[in-house]
Structure formats: structure tokens, C-alpha cells
Coordinates of C-alpha atoms and ligand atoms in Angstrom, one line a residue:
M1 CA -0.3 0.0 0.5
K2 CA 1.4 3.7 -0.9
T3 CA 1.3 6.1 1.8
N4 CA -2.4 7.8 1.3
T5 CA -4.0 4.3 1.2
T6 CA -2.5 3.3 4.3
L7 CA -4.0 6.7 5.9
L8 CA -7.2 5.7 5.3
H9 CA -6.9 1.6 5.4
G10 CA -3.9 0.4 6.7
Y11 CA -4.9 0.0 10.6
S12 CA -8.5 -0.3 12.0
V13 CA -10.4 2.3 10.5
I14 CA -13.6 0.4 10.7
D15 CA -15.7 -0.8 14.0
K16 CA -16.0 -3.9 14.1
Q17 CA -19.0 -3.8 16.3
T18 CA -21.1 -1.8 14.3
G19 CA -19.2 -1.5 10.5
A20 CA -19.3 2.5 11.9
A21 CA -17.0 4.6 9.2
S22 CA -15.3 6.0 12.0
I23 CA -14.1 3.9 15.1
P24 CA -16.4 5.2 17.9
K25 CA -15.1 7.4 21.1
Y26 CA -15.1 4.3 23.9
Q27 CA -15.8 7.2 26.1
T28 CA -15.4 5.5 29.2
S29 CA -13.1 4.8 31.9
T30 CA -13.7 1.1 32.8
F31 CA -14.9 -1.8 31.3
H32 CA -17.4 -4.3 32.8
Q33 CA -16.5 -7.5 33.3
E34 CA -18.3 -11.1 32.8
D35 CA -16.2 -12.6 35.7
V36 CA -13.3 -11.6 37.7
F37 CA -11.0 -13.7 35.8
H38 CA -12.2 -12.5 32.5
H39 CA -11.9 -9.1 30.4
T40 CA -12.5 -8.4 26.7
G41 CA -8.8 -7.3 26.5
Y42 CA -10.1 -3.9 28.0
N43 CA -10.3 -2.9 31.6
Y44 CA -9.3 0.4 32.8
T45 CA -8.4 3.4 30.3
R46 CA -5.2 4.2 31.3
F47 CA -4.1 0.9 30.6
G48 CA -5.7 0.7 27.0
N49 CA -9.0 1.7 25.0
P50 CA -10.2 0.7 21.4
T51 CA -9.8 4.2 20.2
V52 CA -6.6 4.8 21.3
T53 CA -5.6 1.2 20.5
A54 CA -6.9 2.6 16.7
V55 CA -4.0 5.1 16.8
E56 CA -1.1 2.9 18.1
E57 CA -2.1 0.6 15.0
C58 CA -2.0 3.8 12.7
I59 CA 1.5 4.7 13.8
T60 CA 2.7 1.5 13.6
S61 CA 1.7 0.8 9.9
L62 CA 2.6 4.6 9.4
E63 CA 6.3 3.7 10.4
N64 CA 6.7 -0.1 9.3
A65 CA 6.8 -1.0 13.0
S66 CA 5.7 -3.8 15.0
Y67 CA 4.3 -1.9 17.8
G68 CA 2.9 1.7 18.3
L69 CA 1.9 3.8 21.6
A70 CA 0.1 6.8 22.1
F71 CA 0.5 9.1 25.0
S72 CA -1.3 12.5 26.1
S73 CA 1.5 14.7 24.6
G74 CA 4.8 14.6 22.7
M75 CA 6.5 15.1 25.8
A76 CA 4.5 12.9 27.4
A77 CA 5.9 10.4 24.8
I78 CA 9.7 11.5 25.6
N79 CA 9.4 11.3 29.0
A80 CA 8.5 7.7 28.5
V81 CA 11.7 7.0 27.0
L82 CA 14.0 9.1 28.9
F83 CA 12.3 7.2 32.1
M84 CA 13.9 3.7 30.7
L85 CA 17.2 5.6 32.3
S86 CA 18.7 5.1 35.6
Q87 CA 20.8 6.7 38.2
G88 CA 24.3 7.1 36.5
D89 CA 23.4 6.8 33.4
H90 CA 24.5 8.6 31.1
L91 CA 22.8 9.8 27.6
I92 CA 24.1 11.7 24.6
L93 CA 22.2 14.5 22.6
G94 CA 22.4 16.9 19.9
K95 CA 22.9 20.8 21.5
N96 CA 20.2 21.5 18.7
I97 CA 17.4 20.2 20.4
Y98 CA 13.6 20.9 21.1
G99 CA 13.6 23.1 24.5
G100 CA 11.0 20.9 26.1
T101 CA 13.7 18.2 25.7
F102 CA 16.4 20.3 27.2
Q103 CA 14.3 21.1 29.9
I104 CA 13.9 17.7 31.1
V105 CA 17.0 16.2 30.6
T106 CA 18.6 19.7 32.5
E107 CA 16.8 20.1 34.9
F108 CA 14.9 17.0 35.8
L109 CA 17.1 13.7 35.0
T110 CA 20.1 15.4 36.6
R111 CA 17.9 15.2 39.6
F112 CA 18.0 11.4 39.2
G113 CA 21.7 11.1 39.1
I114 CA 21.2 11.0 35.0
E115 CA 24.0 12.3 32.9
H116 CA 24.0 13.9 29.5
T117 CA 26.3 15.2 27.3
F118 CA 25.3 17.8 24.1
I119 CA 27.4 17.5 21.0
D120 CA 27.4 18.9 17.6
E121 CA 24.3 16.6 16.1
S122 CA 25.8 16.8 12.2
D123 CA 29.0 15.4 13.2
V124 CA 28.9 11.7 13.3
S125 CA 32.3 12.0 15.4
A126 CA 31.4 13.8 18.0
W127 CA 29.0 11.0 19.2
E128 CA 31.8 8.7 19.0
N129 CA 33.7 11.0 21.4
A130 CA 31.3 11.5 23.5
I131 CA 30.6 7.9 24.3
Q132 CA 31.2 6.9 28.2
P133 CA 31.2 3.5 29.9
N134 CA 27.7 4.7 31.4
T135 CA 26.3 5.9 28.5
K136 CA 23.4 4.1 27.5
L137 CA 21.2 6.2 24.6
F138 CA 21.8 8.5 21.9
Y139 CA 18.8 10.9 21.8
L140 CA 18.1 12.2 18.0
E141 CA 15.9 14.7 16.6
T142 CA 16.3 15.6 12.7
P143 CA 15.8 17.6 11.5
S144 CA 16.2 19.6 14.7
N145 CA 13.7 22.2 15.9
P146 CA 14.2 25.3 15.4
L147 CA 17.4 25.4 13.0
L148 CA 16.4 22.7 11.0
T149 CA 20.1 21.0 11.8
I150 CA 20.7 17.0 10.1
T151 CA 21.8 14.0 12.1
D152 CA 23.3 11.4 9.8
L153 CA 20.6 8.2 11.2
K154 CA 22.5 5.4 9.7
A155 CA 26.2 6.7 10.4
V156 CA 24.8 7.2 14.3
C157 CA 22.5 4.0 14.4
N158 CA 25.2 2.2 13.5
L159 CA 27.8 3.5 15.8
A160 CA 25.3 3.2 18.3
K161 CA 25.0 -0.7 17.8
K162 CA 28.8 -0.9 17.9
H163 CA 28.7 0.2 21.7
H164 CA 25.7 -1.5 22.4
I165 CA 23.6 1.8 22.8
L166 CA 20.2 2.6 22.4
T167 CA 18.9 5.3 20.2
A168 CA 15.7 7.2 19.9
C169 CA 14.9 9.9 17.4
D170 CA 12.1 12.6 17.5
N171 CA 10.6 12.5 13.6
T172 CA 7.8 15.3 14.4
F173 CA 9.4 17.4 11.7
M174 CA 9.9 15.1 9.0
T175 CA 6.7 13.0 10.0
P176 CA 6.0 8.9 9.3
I177 CA 5.4 9.4 6.0
H178 CA 8.6 11.6 4.6
Q179 CA 10.8 9.6 7.4
H180 CA 11.5 6.3 8.1
P181 CA 14.0 6.2 11.7
L182 CA 13.2 2.5 12.1
D183 CA 13.8 1.6 8.7
L184 CA 17.9 2.9 8.7
G185 CA 18.5 1.8 12.5
V186 CA 16.6 3.6 15.0
D187 CA 15.5 1.6 18.2
I188 CA 12.4 4.1 19.3
V189 CA 10.6 6.6 16.7
I190 CA 9.2 9.5 18.9
H191 CA 6.4 12.5 17.7
S192 CA 4.5 14.9 18.8
A193 CA 1.7 14.0 16.9
T194 CA 0.0 17.8 18.0
K195 CA 1.9 18.7 14.8
F196 CA 1.5 17.4 11.2
I197 CA 0.3 14.0 12.1
N198 CA -3.0 15.6 13.7
G199 CA -2.5 18.5 11.8
H200 CA -5.2 21.2 12.9
S201 CA -4.2 22.7 15.7
D202 CA -6.9 21.3 18.2
I203 CA -5.0 18.4 20.2
L204 CA -2.1 17.4 22.2
A205 CA -0.5 13.9 21.5
G206 CA 2.4 11.8 21.4
L207 CA 3.6 8.8 19.5
I208 CA 6.3 5.6 20.0
A209 CA 7.1 3.2 17.6
T210 CA 9.4 0.4 17.5
N211 CA 10.2 -3.2 16.6
N212 CA 11.2 -4.6 19.5
D213 CA 9.5 -6.4 22.0
E214 CA 11.0 -5.7 25.1
L215 CA 11.2 -1.7 24.8
Y216 CA 7.7 -1.9 23.5
L217 CA 6.8 -3.7 26.6
T218 CA 8.8 -1.6 29.1
L219 CA 7.4 2.0 27.3
K220 CA 3.8 0.2 27.3
K221 CA 4.3 0.0 31.4
H222 CA 5.8 3.6 31.4
Q223 CA 2.7 4.9 29.7
K224 CA 0.5 3.2 31.9
A225 CA 2.4 3.7 35.5
L226 CA 3.0 7.1 34.5
G227 CA -0.8 8.2 33.4
S228 CA 0.5 9.6 30.2
I229 CA -2.1 7.6 27.6
L230 CA -3.9 9.5 25.3
G231 CA -7.3 11.0 26.0
V232 CA -10.2 9.2 24.0
E233 CA -11.7 12.0 22.5
D234 CA -8.0 13.7 21.6
A235 CA -7.1 9.8 20.2
W236 CA -10.7 10.1 17.9
L237 CA -9.9 13.4 16.5
L238 CA -6.3 12.3 15.6
L239 CA -7.9 9.4 13.9
R240 CA -10.0 12.1 11.9
G241 CA -7.3 14.3 11.3
V242 CA -4.8 11.9 10.1
K243 CA -6.5 10.8 7.3
T244 CA -5.7 14.0 5.3
M245 CA -2.0 13.7 6.2
G246 CA -0.8 12.9 2.7
L247 CA -2.4 15.7 0.8
R248 CA -2.0 18.1 3.7
M249 CA 1.9 17.1 3.7
E250 CA 2.5 17.8 0.1
Q251 CA 0.6 20.9 -0.1
S252 CA 2.7 22.3 3.1
V253 CA 5.9 21.3 1.8
K254 CA 5.5 23.2 -1.5
N255 CA 4.8 25.7 0.3
A256 CA 8.1 25.6 2.2
S257 CA 10.2 25.0 -0.9
K258 CA 8.9 27.8 -2.4
I259 CA 9.0 30.5 0.7
A260 CA 12.4 29.0 1.5
D261 CA 13.7 29.7 -2.0
Y262 CA 12.1 32.7 -2.2
L263 CA 13.3 34.0 1.5
S264 CA 16.9 33.0 0.3
K265 CA 17.0 35.6 -2.0
H266 CA 15.1 38.6 -0.3
K267 CA 18.1 41.3 1.2
E268 CA 16.2 41.2 4.7
I269 CA 17.2 38.1 5.1
K270 CA 20.0 37.1 6.8
A271 CA 20.2 33.1 6.7
V272 CA 17.6 30.7 5.5
Y273 CA 17.5 27.2 7.3
Y274 CA 15.3 24.7 5.4
P275 CA 16.9 21.0 4.7
G276 CA 15.5 20.9 1.1
L277 CA 17.4 23.7 0.2
S278 CA 20.7 22.9 -1.7
T279 CA 22.6 25.3 0.1
H280 CA 21.9 23.6 3.2
P281 CA 25.0 22.0 5.0
N282 CA 23.8 18.6 5.2
A283 CA 21.2 18.7 2.2
A284 CA 22.5 15.4 0.9
I285 CA 22.6 13.8 3.7
H286 CA 18.9 14.9 4.4
K287 CA 18.1 13.8 1.1
Q288 CA 19.5 10.3 1.5
Q289 CA 17.2 9.7 4.8
A290 CA 14.5 11.6 4.1
E291 CA 11.8 11.7 1.0
T292 CA 11.6 15.7 0.7
G293 CA 12.8 18.7 3.1
G294 CA 9.5 19.1 5.1
A295 CA 7.2 22.0 5.9
V296 CA 9.1 23.8 8.4
L297 CA 11.8 26.7 7.8
S298 CA 13.8 28.9 9.9
F299 CA 15.6 32.5 9.0
E300 CA 17.2 35.2 10.3
L301 CA 16.0 38.9 10.1
S302 CA 18.6 41.3 9.2
C303 CA 18.2 42.8 12.6
Q304 CA 16.3 42.7 15.9
D305 CA 14.6 46.1 15.4
K306 CA 12.7 44.9 12.9
V307 CA 11.2 41.3 14.1
A308 CA 8.1 42.7 16.2
D309 CA 6.7 45.0 13.1
F310 CA 7.0 42.2 10.7
F311 CA 5.1 40.2 13.3
N312 CA 2.8 42.8 12.8
K313 CA 2.6 43.0 9.2
C314 CA 2.3 39.0 8.9
Q315 CA -1.8 38.6 7.8
I316 CA -1.9 35.3 7.1
P317 CA 0.1 33.2 9.1
I318 CA -1.3 32.8 12.9
V319 CA 1.4 33.8 15.2
A320 CA 1.7 30.8 17.7
V321 CA 4.2 28.5 19.7
S322 CA 3.2 25.2 17.8
L323 CA 3.8 23.8 14.4
G324 CA 2.0 21.7 11.9
G325 CA -1.1 23.0 11.7
V326 CA -3.6 23.2 7.8
E327 CA -3.0 26.8 8.8
S328 CA 0.6 28.4 8.5
I329 CA 2.2 29.3 12.0
L330 CA 5.0 31.9 12.5
S331 CA 6.6 31.8 15.9
Y332 CA 9.3 33.6 17.5
P333 CA 11.9 30.5 19.2
W334 CA 13.7 33.5 21.3
T335 CA 10.3 33.9 23.5
M336 CA 8.5 31.0 22.7
S337 CA 9.2 27.4 22.1
H338 CA 12.9 27.9 23.2
A339 CA 11.7 30.4 26.3
C340 CA 12.4 27.9 28.7
M341 CA 16.1 27.7 27.7
P342 CA 18.7 29.7 29.7
E343 CA 19.4 32.3 27.1
E344 CA 23.4 31.7 27.2
E345 CA 22.2 27.8 25.8
R346 CA 19.8 29.7 23.7
I347 CA 22.6 32.1 22.0
K348 CA 25.1 28.5 22.1
M349 CA 22.5 26.6 19.6
G350 CA 21.9 29.5 17.9
V351 CA 18.5 30.6 18.7
T352 CA 19.4 34.3 18.4
S353 CA 16.7 37.0 19.1
T354 CA 16.4 37.5 15.2
L355 CA 15.2 33.8 14.5
I356 CA 12.0 33.4 13.0
R357 CA 10.3 29.9 12.4
L358 CA 7.4 29.5 10.0
S359 CA 5.5 26.3 9.6
C360 CA 3.8 26.2 6.3
G361 CA 0.1 25.1 5.9
I362 CA -1.8 24.1 3.1
E363 CA -2.9 27.7 1.6
D364 CA -2.0 28.8 -1.7
S365 CA 1.5 29.3 -2.0
D366 CA 1.2 32.8 -3.8
D367 CA -0.5 34.2 -1.4
L368 CA 1.6 33.4 1.5
I369 CA 4.6 34.9 -0.3
S370 CA 3.0 38.2 -1.3
D371 CA 2.0 38.2 2.6
L372 CA 5.9 37.8 3.5
E373 CA 6.9 40.2 0.7
N374 CA 4.3 42.7 2.2
A375 CA 5.6 42.4 5.6
L376 CA 9.2 42.4 4.6
N377 CA 9.2 45.6 2.4
Ligands
PLP1 C1 10.5 18.5 18.0 C2 9.6 18.6 18.8 N1 9.3 17.6 19.6 C3 8.2 17.7 20.7 C4 7.7 18.3 21.1 C5 6.7 18.4 22.2 O1 5.1 17.8 21.8 P1 4.3 18.5 22.5 O2 3.9 20.0 22.5 O3 2.7 17.2 21.7 O4 4.0 17.7 23.7 C6 7.5 19.7 19.8 C7 6.7 20.9 20.7 O5 6.9 21.7 19.9 C8 8.6 19.3 19.3 O6 8.4 20.9 18.0

């Protein structure tokens, strides 16, 4: 099955009991049992729910995985993975990482005696050089948020396997239809399904996929014990949203690619970060491991004084923290997605006060470009 067909037919999309063409919202916290020794496979929604199961089957099929799990947010999925680490363990991660992940690693894991090293994620040898005897996890994110840096998934996974280190990859930006980290050797794939997978800026959700039986059982236990399973209503909305992901991504990527090209020639723009541009330093690696440049790009305005005016003058994109909606979303990582990082860390990773991130929606390209043109001029 190809992508658009899988999105509509590749998992449970019909209710087995009634034939309903939309999996119902099994809006219940608990399930009646015929007797105390047997149940239908479901007994309490924190442990599992049929609407949530359909979402888990969906990510399993989209990531070509054996198992999928659905969480209440992308951060809940990330935390379920990080919870596998124990006191005295060490993890390695790129210095360009989503702000929430940075916060968990630096403010929370450290309290439990879990060490970390941030490295230049684009440099394969930096991963190797940072390995310690207690290194248990390589945590990857490619392209990274918000600078769209690229990590060579195959090379880093080969390295991890050589040293018996687990790999987890945040695949939010590329989505499960444009990049398949499991096929490249990653052990666990994570998504903030709040973004492109659901695509309508109306829920929070997180997903995990893996091929490993043992990892699945551990992560399932974390989902249950941490109480972080996806809510039923949100699972139902996600099932509705995901059906059009192929078509949405097609238009959003087309817009991103045209806009990246347009901005890279504009005199008010100091730099454009988009892995679909041939000028991106790791465009070749990205092209090998992903099908498109994705729908998110970042760019630097010529000076900070112009930032507020630019945001005010843009009429089409909404101004918001998130990304991956049908509507274009303009954001300012300096005060939004990366505000929870200390200022010097933001600057160290390149999140400056002139950096703007644009998540392209499905509007008409010409309208988006003329809106940007108007704001820049
Ligand atoms: C790359 C990436 N990973 C994870 C998250 C966290 O996801 P959520 O907000 O659904 O918890 C985000 C949120 O912006 C993100 O951009």
C-alpha cells in the first residue's frame, strides 16, 4: 500500500462491532467484566482503550513498526523513553534540540543522577567521542527544532549498535510519511502528533513506534504507570486528522520549498535554514534519509528591531508556539518554544533574537509569499 491508501486503510478504520466508518469514541474509564477472571482485552482506560488502540495501530503501520503507543502529548512520549534511564546512566544528545527536551534532561534527569552530554549532532565523530562507559542512550532529533540541523541517522545508529547503545529519534518534523528512522536502524521513534500527524492545531498527542518486543513492553508499562496514555476524545480527533496527512503534507512541503527559495534571495534575510535547499550544509544526507525537505523552515531577519514589525505585518500565518497545522504558523523561538532554555544556551545553539520559524500550512503559495513580501518590504 502507498502512503495515502495506508492513511485510510492501513489500520483499524472500521468499528468491528457496528461497521461504523469512524472508530467510535469509547468514552469510558472502565469496562464491565463478565467475571473477575476474564475481560474483553480492555479493563481500564489508563491501561488501554479501543479508540486509542486504533491510533496505536495507525502509527505502527505508518512507521513500518511492530508496535505503537499513544501518549497525552509529545513530551509525555519523550518522558516515557527517558524514564528508561536509571541513576548513573549517561545519554548523548544534539545541542540543537526541542526546548522541552532540553529542560527535562537538564533540570529533571540531573536530579535523578542521570548525566548528559550535548554535542554537535551533525558531526558523527562527536557522537563517538562523547561515549562513556555508562552511555545508554543516543537521543536524536532530525531535522532539529528550530534550526533544521541534520543528523546522519544511519551512521549514528551504526555507531550506537557497535557500542550497544540504544537510539531514540524525535521524528516530529519529517512525519512518519517522509522519514522512516526505524528502517535506518533507530530503536525508538517519537512524534509530537500535536503537529503534522493530527494537523489541525486542536489537540495534544504523542506517539512512539518500535520493532523491539522488550522495549515495547517497557514503554507500555511507562505509559500505564505514568498515567500518560492519550485521552479518548483526542484519539478520535487524531484518527480524523491523520487521514488527510498525505495531502496536507504535499501542499505544506510545496509551500515551504517555494518560500525557502524566495526568502533565500531576499535582502532583508540574513540566513534561511531549510534542509530542502541545496545550500543547506547537510542537504545531501537529509536527501538520503528523508523524502522531502519538510514543511518547516527558519530564517534570520537582518536586525532585531524589525522583528516585532514583521510579526505585526504578516496577515496570513497565525502567530503561535506550535507547528504542523493546516494553517501556517509563524513563531519566535527566542520567546516561545525555546524560552525555557537559559539565554546563553539559546545563543550557544544559534537560537538568536532575529530567528523566526515558519511552519507552512496548506494555503496557496502565492498568497503566503505576497504576505511575506508585504511584511518584509
Ligand atoms: C520537535 C518536537 N518534539 C516534541 C515536542 C513536544 O510535543 P508536545 O507539545 O506535543 O508535548 C515539540 C513541541 O513543539 C517539538 O517541536
